[in-house]
Amino acid sequence: MKRSVRFFLFCLAAVFFLHSCAQSENKIAEQCDGLLARAFKPNEPGIAVIAVKEGEVVFRAGYGMANMELGVPIRPDMVFRIGSVTKVFTATAVMMLVERGMLSLDDKIGRYLPEYLKHGEKITVRHLLAHTAGIPNLFRSNEYNRLMREDCFKLINDEVGVSDLLSTFKDQELEFPPGEKYSYSNSGYFLLGRIIENVSKKSYRDFLKENIFEPLGMQDTRYYDSINLVPKRVLDYLQDDGGKFINNPYESFSGILVYAAGGLMSTVDDLAKFNGVLSAGKPISPSNSI
């Protein structure tokens, strides 16, 4: 089985291996570089990294290749798919709607999702956020895999949408009663994306753009798009069982197949802005962006 080697973009706010917060910036940079230079080879897929201490960037670098065929190395300003880190933005958007009094964490989701009737009166918004709803993970379903294969033919004409994806799991039985267990589920975050749209009357991508990306000046953060040109985009690679790197043989035409569970692209600089505001417990506004 091939495994993904998309190396997304972290180490955001804390320098992960420091022994003391009082270390000098030079020491922090030296330790970061020493660790990462050993972990990521110059001729293989790699990462971009940023470390922020007390609101100041103390380390920022790229390691490995952004494009192996062209020999383009990763720079720290490059754009990556951020995968499930998208869920943090989805959860933030939900909490913004809660703060505005537009929904409650303990509301039953059937109130906002008329198309999710089977279990809509059992599951709350809080269950979805905490992965305790018991909804099967759609990424494991055969129907989802079928849509992945058909996406390249249909999605460019908007024939595949969120409703198609919801149909892959909306009538399935729950894996356990809501609230009884924890089980990571992308399906729950698909539903949260739909709730954001139904409550705000905006698309998921527009709500995030207008309420998070633009206020924080996150100019390089966007909903995934493989059709339009994205400056500084880093390519995806796979690694087979023998350790050989290959091009990712499948790319969805848009982020719809991962949607609010993993459909965003960003840079370490933008993520540091977002992380700094969340860590400080500040409102999302231009004045609070680092």
mmCIF file of C-alpha atoms in Angstrom:
data_model
loop_
_atom_site.group_PDB
_atom_site.id
_atom_site.type_symbol
_atom_site.label_atom_id
_atom_site.label_comp_id
_atom_site.label_asym_id
_atom_site.label_seq_id
_atom_site.Cartn_x
_atom_site.Cartn_y
_atom_site.Cartn_z
ATOM 1 C CA MET A 1 0.000 0.000 0.000
ATOM 2 C CA LYS A 2 1.240 3.452 -0.857
ATOM 3 C CA ARG A 3 1.327 5.992 1.928
ATOM 4 C CA SER A 4 1.013 9.729 1.691
ATOM 5 C CA VAL A 5 4.026 11.893 2.336
ATOM 6 C CA ARG A 6 2.316 15.235 2.226
ATOM 7 C CA PHE A 7 4.321 16.969 4.883
ATOM 8 C CA PHE A 8 2.068 19.776 6.025
ATOM 9 C CA LEU A 9 3.358 22.823 7.743
ATOM 10 C CA PHE A 10 3.878 22.849 11.419
ATOM 11 C CA CYS A 11 5.524 23.799 14.371
ATOM 12 C CA LEU A 12 3.550 26.882 14.959
ATOM 13 C CA ALA A 13 3.625 28.560 18.298
ATOM 14 C CA ALA A 14 5.906 26.682 20.581
ATOM 15 C CA VAL A 15 9.331 25.369 19.763
ATOM 16 C CA PHE A 16 8.564 21.763 20.469
ATOM 17 C CA PHE A 17 11.751 20.556 22.117
ATOM 18 C CA LEU A 18 13.030 23.531 24.096
ATOM 19 C CA HIS A 19 14.260 22.971 27.619
ATOM 20 C CA SER A 20 13.672 26.548 28.727
ATOM 21 C CA CYS A 21 11.534 29.437 27.544
ATOM 22 C CA ALA A 22 14.437 31.709 28.440
ATOM 23 C CA GLN A 23 16.689 30.400 25.701
ATOM 24 C CA SER A 24 18.066 32.931 23.280
ATOM 25 C CA GLU A 25 16.618 33.273 19.797
ATOM 26 C CA ASN A 26 19.895 32.085 18.325
ATOM 27 C CA LYS A 27 19.793 28.952 20.460
ATOM 28 C CA ILE A 28 16.191 28.265 19.468
ATOM 29 C CA ALA A 29 17.055 28.618 15.774
ATOM 30 C CA GLU A 30 20.115 26.406 16.177
ATOM 31 C CA GLN A 31 18.134 23.636 17.863
ATOM 32 C CA CYS A 32 15.311 23.818 15.318
ATOM 33 C CA ASP A 33 17.661 23.666 12.362
ATOM 34 C CA GLY A 34 19.704 20.840 13.842
ATOM 35 C CA LEU A 35 16.657 18.654 14.400
ATOM 36 C CA LEU A 36 14.914 19.352 11.096
ATOM 37 C CA ALA A 37 17.987 19.171 8.892
ATOM 38 C CA ARG A 38 18.515 15.631 10.162
ATOM 39 C CA ALA A 39 14.860 14.663 9.703
ATOM 40 C CA PHE A 40 14.300 15.911 6.131
ATOM 41 C CA LYS A 41 16.662 15.169 3.268
ATOM 42 C CA PRO A 42 17.288 17.976 0.749
ATOM 43 C CA ASN A 43 16.215 15.847 -2.257
ATOM 44 C CA GLU A 44 12.955 14.475 -0.758
ATOM 45 C CA PRO A 45 9.538 15.960 0.123
ATOM 46 C CA GLY A 46 9.808 18.138 3.180
ATOM 47 C CA ILE A 47 8.208 20.811 5.314
ATOM 48 C CA ALA A 48 8.020 24.509 6.074
ATOM 49 C CA VAL A 49 8.403 25.494 9.714
ATOM 50 C CA ILE A 50 7.841 28.568 11.812
ATOM 51 C CA ALA A 51 8.487 29.073 15.531
ATOM 52 C CA VAL A 52 6.983 32.001 17.411
ATOM 53 C CA LYS A 53 8.006 33.094 20.897
ATOM 54 C CA GLU A 54 6.029 35.766 22.737
ATOM 55 C CA GLY A 55 4.571 37.036 19.483
ATOM 56 C CA GLU A 56 7.905 37.243 17.672
ATOM 57 C CA VAL A 57 9.069 34.910 14.913
ATOM 58 C CA VAL A 58 12.329 33.328 16.099
ATOM 59 C CA PHE A 59 12.740 30.672 13.426
ATOM 60 C CA ARG A 60 11.363 30.230 9.910
ATOM 61 C CA ALA A 61 12.709 27.855 7.277
ATOM 62 C CA GLY A 62 11.956 25.250 4.621
ATOM 63 C CA TYR A 63 13.415 21.751 4.229
ATOM 64 C CA GLY A 64 13.225 19.336 1.324
ATOM 65 C CA MET A 65 11.647 19.667 -2.110
ATOM 66 C CA ALA A 66 8.499 21.507 -3.188
ATOM 67 C CA ASN A 67 8.812 20.002 -6.686
ATOM 68 C CA MET A 68 11.058 16.981 -7.005
ATOM 69 C CA GLU A 69 10.968 16.859 -10.804
ATOM 70 C CA LEU A 70 12.061 20.461 -11.220
ATOM 71 C CA GLY A 71 14.390 20.438 -8.230
ATOM 72 C CA VAL A 72 12.597 23.331 -6.507
ATOM 73 C CA PRO A 73 13.330 23.470 -2.764
ATOM 74 C CA ILE A 74 10.711 24.397 -0.195
ATOM 75 C CA ARG A 75 10.711 27.980 1.016
ATOM 76 C CA PRO A 76 8.858 28.975 4.193
ATOM 77 C CA ASP A 77 6.433 31.189 2.259
ATOM 78 C CA MET A 78 5.092 28.319 0.145
ATOM 79 C CA VAL A 79 1.484 27.096 0.133
ATOM 80 C CA PHE A 80 0.599 23.597 1.378
ATOM 81 C CA ARG A 81 -2.580 21.623 1.718
ATOM 82 C CA ILE A 82 -3.143 21.571 5.476
ATOM 83 C CA GLY A 83 -5.377 18.524 5.656
ATOM 84 C CA SER A 84 -7.241 18.041 8.904
ATOM 85 C CA VAL A 85 -5.882 21.264 10.379
ATOM 86 C CA THR A 86 -8.866 22.616 8.426
ATOM 87 C CA LYS A 87 -10.999 21.255 11.272
ATOM 88 C CA VAL A 88 -9.599 23.910 13.621
ATOM 89 C CA PHE A 89 -10.924 26.598 11.273
ATOM 90 C CA THR A 90 -14.275 24.819 11.026
ATOM 91 C CA ALA A 91 -14.548 24.631 14.807
ATOM 92 C CA THR A 92 -13.584 28.304 15.089
ATOM 93 C CA ALA A 93 -16.292 29.264 12.610
ATOM 94 C CA VAL A 94 -18.867 27.297 14.613
ATOM 95 C CA MET A 95 -17.821 29.029 17.838
ATOM 96 C CA MET A 96 -18.107 32.414 16.136
ATOM 97 C CA LEU A 97 -21.723 31.580 15.286
ATOM 98 C CA VAL A 98 -22.282 30.478 18.893
ATOM 99 C CA GLU A 99 -20.872 33.781 20.186
ATOM 100 C CA ARG A 100 -23.208 35.659 17.858
ATOM 101 C CA GLY A 101 -26.193 33.780 19.245
ATOM 102 C CA MET A 102 -26.943 32.106 15.918
ATOM 103 C CA LEU A 103 -26.715 28.558 17.291
ATOM 104 C CA SER A 104 -25.994 26.687 20.530
ATOM 105 C CA LEU A 105 -23.542 23.873 21.161
ATOM 106 C CA ASP A 106 -26.350 21.811 22.645
ATOM 107 C CA ASP A 107 -28.733 22.303 19.734
ATOM 108 C CA LYS A 108 -29.773 19.117 17.974
ATOM 109 C CA ILE A 109 -28.264 19.149 14.508
ATOM 110 C CA GLY A 110 -31.562 18.217 12.864
ATOM 111 C CA ARG A 111 -32.559 21.831 13.477
ATOM 112 C CA TYR A 112 -29.963 22.965 10.944
ATOM 113 C CA LEU A 113 -29.677 19.907 8.702
ATOM 114 C CA PRO A 114 -33.064 18.945 7.259
ATOM 115 C CA GLU A 115 -31.320 16.461 4.954
ATOM 116 C CA TYR A 116 -29.868 14.561 7.942
ATOM 117 C CA LEU A 117 -33.084 13.160 9.359
ATOM 118 C CA LYS A 118 -32.207 9.701 10.635
ATOM 119 C CA HIS A 119 -30.112 10.801 13.624
ATOM 120 C CA GLY A 120 -30.567 14.562 13.610
ATOM 121 C CA GLU A 121 -32.534 14.613 16.865
ATOM 122 C CA LYS A 122 -29.960 12.500 18.732
ATOM 123 C CA ILE A 123 -26.774 14.401 17.893
ATOM 124 C CA THR A 124 -25.792 17.876 19.084
ATOM 125 C CA VAL A 125 -23.369 20.395 17.619
ATOM 126 C CA ARG A 126 -21.112 19.672 20.588
ATOM 127 C CA HIS A 127 -21.000 15.967 19.670
ATOM 128 C CA LEU A 128 -19.811 16.820 16.165
ATOM 129 C CA LEU A 129 -17.082 19.143 17.407
ATOM 130 C CA ALA A 130 -15.794 16.589 19.915
ATOM 131 C CA HIS A 131 -15.937 13.516 17.610
ATOM 132 C CA THR A 132 -18.415 11.845 19.958
ATOM 133 C CA ALA A 133 -21.429 11.653 17.631
ATOM 134 C CA GLY A 134 -20.894 8.043 16.575
ATOM 135 C CA ILE A 135 -21.204 8.862 12.864
ATOM 136 C CA PRO A 136 -19.182 6.475 10.650
ATOM 137 C CA ASN A 137 -16.153 8.071 9.024
ATOM 138 C CA LEU A 138 -17.069 8.669 5.390
ATOM 139 C CA PHE A 139 -13.452 8.415 4.221
ATOM 140 C CA ARG A 140 -13.694 4.670 4.854
ATOM 141 C CA SER A 141 -16.816 4.124 2.753
ATOM 142 C CA ASN A 142 -16.922 2.496 -0.681
ATOM 143 C CA GLU A 143 -19.330 5.171 -1.903
ATOM 144 C CA TYR A 144 -16.869 7.920 -0.978
ATOM 145 C CA ASN A 145 -14.136 6.100 -2.908
ATOM 146 C CA ARG A 146 -16.452 5.913 -5.910
ATOM 147 C CA LEU A 147 -17.042 9.658 -5.779
ATOM 148 C CA MET A 148 -13.293 10.201 -5.563
ATOM 149 C CA ARG A 149 -12.857 8.298 -8.823
ATOM 150 C CA GLU A 150 -15.687 10.112 -10.568
ATOM 151 C CA ASP A 151 -14.765 13.536 -9.253
ATOM 152 C CA CYS A 152 -12.297 14.304 -12.040
ATOM 153 C CA PHE A 153 -15.091 13.942 -14.597
ATOM 154 C CA LYS A 154 -17.998 15.482 -12.722
ATOM 155 C CA LEU A 155 -16.758 18.099 -10.318
ATOM 156 C CA ILE A 156 -15.464 20.478 -12.955
ATOM 157 C CA ASN A 157 -19.126 20.873 -13.997
ATOM 158 C CA ASP A 158 -20.342 21.137 -10.380
ATOM 159 C CA GLU A 159 -22.053 17.754 -10.591
ATOM 160 C CA VAL A 160 -20.585 16.521 -7.313
ATOM 161 C CA GLY A 161 -21.459 18.528 -4.227
ATOM 162 C CA VAL A 162 -21.784 18.382 -0.463
ATOM 163 C CA SER A 163 -25.216 16.736 -0.742
ATOM 164 C CA ASP A 164 -23.662 13.859 -2.684
ATOM 165 C CA LEU A 165 -21.116 13.393 0.057
ATOM 166 C CA LEU A 166 -23.701 13.519 2.832
ATOM 167 C CA SER A 167 -25.660 10.836 1.026
ATOM 168 C CA THR A 168 -22.751 8.427 1.520
ATOM 169 C CA PHE A 169 -23.332 8.265 5.291
ATOM 170 C CA LYS A 170 -26.554 10.058 6.272
ATOM 171 C CA ASP A 171 -28.631 6.856 6.413
ATOM 172 C CA GLN A 172 -26.004 4.678 8.077
ATOM 173 C CA GLU A 173 -26.479 3.451 11.624
ATOM 174 C CA LEU A 174 -24.427 5.155 14.318
ATOM 175 C CA GLU A 175 -21.427 3.283 15.645
ATOM 176 C CA PHE A 176 -22.434 4.110 19.238
ATOM 177 C CA PRO A 177 -24.956 6.338 21.038
ATOM 178 C CA PRO A 178 -23.927 10.015 20.818
ATOM 179 C CA GLY A 179 -21.763 11.125 23.713
ATOM 180 C CA GLU A 180 -20.752 7.644 24.878
ATOM 181 C CA LYS A 181 -17.402 7.328 23.110
ATOM 182 C CA TYR A 182 -14.779 9.225 21.142
ATOM 183 C CA SER A 183 -14.165 8.194 17.542
ATOM 184 C CA TYR A 184 -12.450 10.499 15.056
ATOM 185 C CA SER A 185 -14.866 11.165 12.212
ATOM 186 C CA ASN A 186 -14.482 13.358 9.157
ATOM 187 C CA SER A 187 -18.213 12.937 8.596
ATOM 188 C CA GLY A 188 -18.983 15.072 11.647
ATOM 189 C CA TYR A 189 -16.951 17.944 10.268
ATOM 190 C CA PHE A 190 -18.680 17.653 6.904
ATOM 191 C CA LEU A 191 -21.922 18.201 8.810
ATOM 192 C CA LEU A 192 -20.429 21.170 10.675
ATOM 193 C CA GLY A 193 -19.499 22.740 7.337
ATOM 194 C CA ARG A 194 -23.073 22.349 6.193
ATOM 195 C CA ILE A 195 -24.363 23.833 9.469
ATOM 196 C CA ILE A 196 -22.084 26.859 9.002
ATOM 197 C CA GLU A 197 -23.546 27.377 5.541
ATOM 198 C CA ASN A 198 -27.178 26.905 6.573
ATOM 199 C CA VAL A 199 -26.911 29.194 9.605
ATOM 200 C CA SER A 200 -24.774 31.955 8.076
ATOM 201 C CA LYS A 201 -26.418 31.837 4.621
ATOM 202 C CA LYS A 202 -22.921 31.905 3.121
ATOM 203 C CA SER A 203 -20.798 29.197 1.559
ATOM 204 C CA TYR A 204 -18.239 27.580 3.833
ATOM 205 C CA ARG A 205 -15.369 29.106 1.887
ATOM 206 C CA ASP A 206 -16.902 32.598 1.898
ATOM 207 C CA PHE A 207 -17.670 32.512 5.621
ATOM 208 C CA LEU A 208 -14.079 31.607 6.479
ATOM 209 C CA LYS A 209 -12.686 34.134 4.027
ATOM 210 C CA GLU A 210 -14.810 37.017 5.323
ATOM 211 C CA ASN A 211 -14.668 36.193 9.034
ATOM 212 C CA ILE A 212 -11.194 34.700 9.550
ATOM 213 C CA PHE A 213 -8.814 34.993 6.603
ATOM 214 C CA GLU A 214 -9.440 38.613 5.654
ATOM 215 C CA PRO A 215 -9.613 40.037 9.224
ATOM 216 C CA LEU A 216 -6.298 38.372 10.087
ATOM 217 C CA GLY A 217 -4.599 39.222 6.807
ATOM 218 C CA MET A 218 -4.190 35.558 5.872
ATOM 219 C CA GLN A 219 -3.611 36.338 2.211
ATOM 220 C CA ASP A 220 -2.269 32.903 1.245
ATOM 221 C CA THR A 221 -4.982 30.830 2.901
ATOM 222 C CA ARG A 222 -7.778 29.561 0.701
ATOM 223 C CA TYR A 223 -10.108 26.718 -0.097
ATOM 224 C CA TYR A 224 -8.324 24.011 -2.085
ATOM 225 C CA ASP A 225 -8.360 24.375 -5.863
ATOM 226 C CA SER A 226 -6.380 22.303 -8.339
ATOM 227 C CA ILE A 227 -7.714 24.071 -11.442
ATOM 228 C CA ASN A 228 -6.691 27.692 -10.890
ATOM 229 C CA LEU A 229 -3.076 28.697 -10.488
ATOM 230 C CA VAL A 230 -1.905 29.027 -6.889
ATOM 231 C CA PRO A 231 1.428 30.839 -6.584
ATOM 232 C CA LYS A 232 4.046 28.995 -4.531
ATOM 233 C CA ARG A 233 2.008 25.769 -4.304
ATOM 234 C CA VAL A 234 3.900 22.725 -2.975
ATOM 235 C CA LEU A 235 3.157 19.444 -4.772
ATOM 236 C CA ASP A 236 1.935 16.232 -3.141
ATOM 237 C CA TYR A 237 3.833 12.963 -3.279
ATOM 238 C CA LEU A 238 3.290 9.361 -2.260
ATOM 239 C CA GLN A 239 5.813 6.819 -1.074
ATOM 240 C CA ASP A 240 5.380 3.140 -1.924
ATOM 241 C CA ASP A 241 6.213 0.183 0.292
ATOM 242 C CA GLY A 242 9.727 0.119 -1.093
ATOM 243 C CA GLY A 243 10.330 3.724 -0.101
ATOM 244 C CA LYS A 244 10.186 5.136 -3.635
ATOM 245 C CA PHE A 245 8.578 8.568 -4.063
ATOM 246 C CA ILE A 246 5.981 9.006 -6.814
ATOM 247 C CA ASN A 247 3.646 11.790 -7.894
ATOM 248 C CA ASN A 248 0.268 11.708 -6.208
ATOM 249 C CA PRO A 249 -1.780 9.984 -8.951
ATOM 250 C CA TYR A 250 -5.047 11.601 -7.936
ATOM 251 C CA GLU A 251 -5.919 15.211 -7.271
ATOM 252 C CA SER A 252 -9.486 16.340 -6.702
ATOM 253 C CA PHE A 253 -10.485 19.306 -8.843
ATOM 254 C CA SER A 254 -11.559 21.184 -5.720
ATOM 255 C CA GLY A 255 -11.678 20.802 -1.975
ATOM 256 C CA ILE A 256 -15.261 19.531 -2.022
ATOM 257 C CA LEU A 257 -14.300 15.920 -1.336
ATOM 258 C CA VAL A 258 -12.652 16.942 1.918
ATOM 259 C CA TYR A 259 -14.679 20.143 2.471
ATOM 260 C CA ALA A 260 -14.833 21.357 6.078
ATOM 261 C CA ALA A 261 -12.853 18.307 7.231
ATOM 262 C CA GLY A 262 -9.700 19.066 5.230
ATOM 263 C CA GLY A 263 -10.230 21.396 2.291
ATOM 264 C CA LEU A 264 -7.899 24.318 3.024
ATOM 265 C CA MET A 265 -4.471 25.455 1.855
ATOM 266 C CA SER A 266 -2.185 27.776 3.794
ATOM 267 C CA THR A 267 1.346 28.845 4.744
ATOM 268 C CA VAL A 268 3.199 28.731 8.029
ATOM 269 C CA ASP A 269 3.054 32.535 8.190
ATOM 270 C CA ASP A 270 -0.728 32.581 7.940
ATOM 271 C CA LEU A 271 -1.121 29.705 10.379
ATOM 272 C CA ALA A 272 1.102 31.511 12.867
ATOM 273 C CA LYS A 273 -1.214 34.531 12.684
ATOM 274 C CA PHE A 274 -4.234 32.343 13.327
ATOM 275 C CA ASN A 275 -2.549 30.356 16.081
ATOM 276 C CA GLY A 276 -1.351 33.498 17.841
ATOM 277 C CA VAL A 277 -4.850 34.930 18.079
ATOM 278 C CA LEU A 278 -6.374 31.655 19.288
ATOM 279 C CA SER A 279 -3.620 31.029 21.835
ATOM 280 C CA ALA A 280 -4.047 34.511 23.278
ATOM 281 C CA GLY A 281 -7.824 34.138 23.466
ATOM 282 C CA LYS A 282 -8.285 37.327 21.463
ATOM 283 C CA PRO A 283 -11.099 38.183 19.069
ATOM 284 C CA ILE A 284 -10.339 37.602 15.409
ATOM 285 C CA SER A 285 -9.669 41.073 14.071
ATOM 286 C CA PRO A 286 -6.946 42.918 12.149
ATOM 287 C CA SER A 287 -5.708 44.616 15.345
ATOM 288 C CA ASN A 288 -4.951 41.237 16.987
ATOM 289 C CA SER A 289 -3.013 39.689 14.110
ATOM 290 C CA ILE A 290 0.749 39.259 14.632
#
